[in-house]
Amino acid sequence: MSRLEDNLHAVRARIDQAARAAGRDPAAVRLLAVSKTWPADDVRALAALGQRDFGENRVQELLSKAGELDDVAVRWHFVGQLQRNKAAAVARAGAVVHSLDRAALAATLDRAGQEAGRPVDVLVQVDLGGPEGEVAARGGVAPHEVPALADAVEAAAGLRLRGVMAVAPRGEEPGPAFARLARVAERLRADHPGAVEISAGMSGDLEDAIAAGATLVRVGTALFGDRPLPCGEFEQHQPRESQQSHPPRRHRSDGDDEPTTGQTRR
């Protein structure tokens, strides 16, 4: 059995165990393999094992892999911060956009979806807050701003509202943050019944996300391994203390789903 196959079985086992512990059907939670920095061959290998959903956080990398793997039946997801001047390319690739965080971006994606002849599936990214000075560092709109943005999406012919996405804040246990996201998602579904997806949880905190109702967990490191850095070294992860029986959580610097922050939005 290959390293990737071993890792895939281990992650799926964690998802199943977490879902059952939360009284949920494991089939209600999908695995999104975040393949950023890893070669297309690794995506192809996981696809051959039955993995279908893959995520990238840089447009150029998503387009490159989608082109190289156009013979493979995979569904692409974009999980990074998206600039408007690159939105049309993501829409043409048919990717699900997890990081819709402003009306201007919704308008650009709407036009792209209409031009492509198929609606762009989008999730509203929610800012769950964090320590002072880090609010919105993960990207997203404040919870009270979600309804207005969701209404704008629902009114757009080139978009399809699928749900919400968030990253747990740094310096805080993820469970309460994911519970806040679940409340936002519940209110959203009351107005938009088709917005059923909750994209939350990474390698270090997927159990907490599933307990709060996540339907998509974004996992990179636990599947592919530590990511190579430009200098040729590898990311190192320091375990956090945890009282739970599952493997210790990492700091959320593990980058499974790190939105690309600090970019100029257009």
C-alpha angles and dihedrals in degrees: 000000000000126000091251092050091049091050093046092052091048094050093046089050090053091050092049093047093047092048093050091047088055092048092249133131107255088219088067091068119071126199117232109197109213103210100177113151091007121110125259089246089068090052090049091050093051091045089055087057092055102267109140110170119072130174136204131183099202122065097216092053093047093051093045094052094041089055094046092048101041088125092059123084101235134137115227124216127190111214103168133088107285126215117213093236089061098040096092092056091053090049092050089053089059093237124160108240112221097177108064103149109153142037094241091059090047090055092051093048090046091057091046092050092050092048091049091050094235131082118251112238108229139182122203110237111226124207106224093189126231142190118340110286093025101073108132091007087125093049128239140102126288114264093250090056095055097087094056094048091045091052090052090052093048090053093051116096092205096054137067119200110224103169142272138315132196144164119223112250122255116253095027135090106258098225098076091042092053089047088057089051090051090056091051090049092050092053090047093052090052089064099029111031093186093061094091103140125101111187107196142127134056136203094296102040109025091119091060091047093051091048087056094050106269113170095187124040118193110217127176116143096043089054105036103021132237111339120243114244123220091259090058094254123116133242112262121212125207113207119235122224111263135177092204126102096233120087113295117271121249126223109271088250086089086099100219090141105000109159111227100255130192095042121137108250117221 
